[in-house]
Coordinates of N, CA and C in Angstrom, one line a residue:
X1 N 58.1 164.0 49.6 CA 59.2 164.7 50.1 C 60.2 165.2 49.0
X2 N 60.5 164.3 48.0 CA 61.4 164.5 46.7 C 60.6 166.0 46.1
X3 N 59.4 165.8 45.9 CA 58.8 167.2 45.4 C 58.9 167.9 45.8
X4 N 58.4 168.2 47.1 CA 58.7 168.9 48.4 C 60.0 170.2 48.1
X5 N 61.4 169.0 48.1 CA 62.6 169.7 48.0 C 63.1 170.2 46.5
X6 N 62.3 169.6 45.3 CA 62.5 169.9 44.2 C 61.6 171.4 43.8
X7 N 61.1 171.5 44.5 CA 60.3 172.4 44.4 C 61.0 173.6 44.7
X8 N 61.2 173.9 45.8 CA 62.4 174.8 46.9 C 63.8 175.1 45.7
X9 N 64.0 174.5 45.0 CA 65.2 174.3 44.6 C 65.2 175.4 43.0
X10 N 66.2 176.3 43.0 CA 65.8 177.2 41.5 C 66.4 176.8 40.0
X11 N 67.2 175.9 40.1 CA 67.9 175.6 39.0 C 67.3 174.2 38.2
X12 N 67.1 174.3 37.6 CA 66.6 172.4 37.0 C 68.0 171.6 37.0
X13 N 69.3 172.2 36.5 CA 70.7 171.1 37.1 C 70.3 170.8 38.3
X14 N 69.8 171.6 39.5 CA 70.4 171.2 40.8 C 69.0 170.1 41.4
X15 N 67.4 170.3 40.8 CA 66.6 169.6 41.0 C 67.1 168.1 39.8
X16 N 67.7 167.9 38.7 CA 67.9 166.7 38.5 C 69.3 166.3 39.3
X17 N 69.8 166.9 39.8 CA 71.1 166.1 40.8 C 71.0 165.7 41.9
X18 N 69.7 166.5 42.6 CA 69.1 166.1 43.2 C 68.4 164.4 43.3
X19 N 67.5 164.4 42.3 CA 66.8 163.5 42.3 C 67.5 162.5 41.8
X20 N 68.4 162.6 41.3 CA 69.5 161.3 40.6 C 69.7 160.7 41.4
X21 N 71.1 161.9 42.9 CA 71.4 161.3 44.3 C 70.3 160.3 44.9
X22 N 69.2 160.9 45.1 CA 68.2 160.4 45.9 C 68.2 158.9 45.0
X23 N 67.5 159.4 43.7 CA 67.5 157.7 43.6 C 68.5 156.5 43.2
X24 N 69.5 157.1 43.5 CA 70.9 156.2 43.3 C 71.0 155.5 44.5
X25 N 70.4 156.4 45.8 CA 70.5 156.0 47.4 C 69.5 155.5 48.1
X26 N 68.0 155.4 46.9 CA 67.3 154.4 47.1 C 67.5 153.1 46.9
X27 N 68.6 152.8 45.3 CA 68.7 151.8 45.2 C 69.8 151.2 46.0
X28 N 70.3 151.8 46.3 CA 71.9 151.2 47.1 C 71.4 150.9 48.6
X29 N 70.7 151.6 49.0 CA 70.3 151.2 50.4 C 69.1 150.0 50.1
X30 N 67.9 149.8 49.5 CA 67.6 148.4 48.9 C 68.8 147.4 48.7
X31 N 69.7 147.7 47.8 CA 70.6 146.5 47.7 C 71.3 145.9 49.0
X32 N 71.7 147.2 49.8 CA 72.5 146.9 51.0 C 71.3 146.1 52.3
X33 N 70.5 146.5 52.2 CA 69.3 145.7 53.0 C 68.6 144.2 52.6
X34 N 68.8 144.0 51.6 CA 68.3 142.6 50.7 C 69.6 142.1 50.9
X35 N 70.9 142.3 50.7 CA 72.2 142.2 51.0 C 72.1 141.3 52.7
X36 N 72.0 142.3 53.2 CA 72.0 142.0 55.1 C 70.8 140.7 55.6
X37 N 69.7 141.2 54.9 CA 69.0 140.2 55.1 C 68.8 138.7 54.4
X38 N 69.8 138.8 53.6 CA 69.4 137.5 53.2 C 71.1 136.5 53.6
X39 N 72.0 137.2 54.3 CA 73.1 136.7 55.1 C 73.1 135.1 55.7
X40 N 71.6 135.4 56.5 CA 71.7 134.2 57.5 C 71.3 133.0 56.7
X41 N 70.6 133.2 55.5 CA 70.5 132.2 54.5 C 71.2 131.3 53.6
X42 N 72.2 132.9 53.2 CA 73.3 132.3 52.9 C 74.4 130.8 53.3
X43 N 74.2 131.8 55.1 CA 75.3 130.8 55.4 C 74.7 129.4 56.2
X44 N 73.5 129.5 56.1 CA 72.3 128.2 56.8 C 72.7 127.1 56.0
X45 N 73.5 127.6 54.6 CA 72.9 126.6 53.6 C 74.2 125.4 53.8
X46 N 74.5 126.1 54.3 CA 76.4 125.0 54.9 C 75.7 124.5 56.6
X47 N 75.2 124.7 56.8 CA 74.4 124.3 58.4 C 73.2 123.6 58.5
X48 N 72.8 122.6 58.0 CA 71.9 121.9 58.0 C 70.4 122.1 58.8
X49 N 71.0 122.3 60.3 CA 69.9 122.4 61.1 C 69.9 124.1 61.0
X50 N 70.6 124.8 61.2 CA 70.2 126.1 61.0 C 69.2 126.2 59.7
X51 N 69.2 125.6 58.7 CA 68.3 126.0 57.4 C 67.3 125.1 58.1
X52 N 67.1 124.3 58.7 CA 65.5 123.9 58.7 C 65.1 124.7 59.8
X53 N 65.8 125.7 60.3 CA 64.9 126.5 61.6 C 64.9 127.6 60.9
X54 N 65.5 128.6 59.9 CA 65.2 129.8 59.4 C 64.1 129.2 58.5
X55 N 64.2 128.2 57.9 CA 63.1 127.8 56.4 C 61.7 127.4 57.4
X56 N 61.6 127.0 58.5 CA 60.5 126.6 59.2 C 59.9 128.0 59.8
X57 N 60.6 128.6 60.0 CA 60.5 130.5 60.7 C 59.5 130.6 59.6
X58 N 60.5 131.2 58.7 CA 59.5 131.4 57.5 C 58.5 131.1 56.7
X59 N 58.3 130.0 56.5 CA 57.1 129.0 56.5 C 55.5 129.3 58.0
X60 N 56.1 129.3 58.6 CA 55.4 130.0 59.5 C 54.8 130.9 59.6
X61 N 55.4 132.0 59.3 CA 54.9 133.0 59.2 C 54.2 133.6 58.1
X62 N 54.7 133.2 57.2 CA 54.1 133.0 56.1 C 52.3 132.5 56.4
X63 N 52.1 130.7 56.8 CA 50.9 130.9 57.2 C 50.3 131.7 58.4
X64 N 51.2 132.4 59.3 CA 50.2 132.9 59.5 C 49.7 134.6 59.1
X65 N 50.2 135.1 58.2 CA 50.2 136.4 57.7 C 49.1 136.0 56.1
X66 N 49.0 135.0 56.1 CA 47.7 134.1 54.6 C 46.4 133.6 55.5

């Protein structure tokens, strides 16, 4: 898709501004998602029984995706 639009585009400034955005907003939305998902972990770890039912979840599934 990035080629796609880099292609379309006539200037080489505006296809590296392009691609910079893009990948500045790949990493930021990665961070914000590893961010979000790793929350309930966070706060399990002050909750005793909450971390042995996320850590058992995952353990779980783990075997059964092996």
């Amino acid at each position: 898709m990035t080629l796609l639009v880099v292609s379309a585009v006539d200037s080489i400034k505006s296809e590296i501004l392009y691609i910079g955005i893009f990948g500045a907003g790949t990493i930021l939305g990665m961070l914000l998602f590893t961010f979000v998902v790793s929350l309930p972990f966070v706060f399990s770890g002050k909750m005793q029984r909450m971390d042995r039912i996320l850590t058992g979840t995952a353990f779980h599934q783990y075997l059964l995706r092996n």
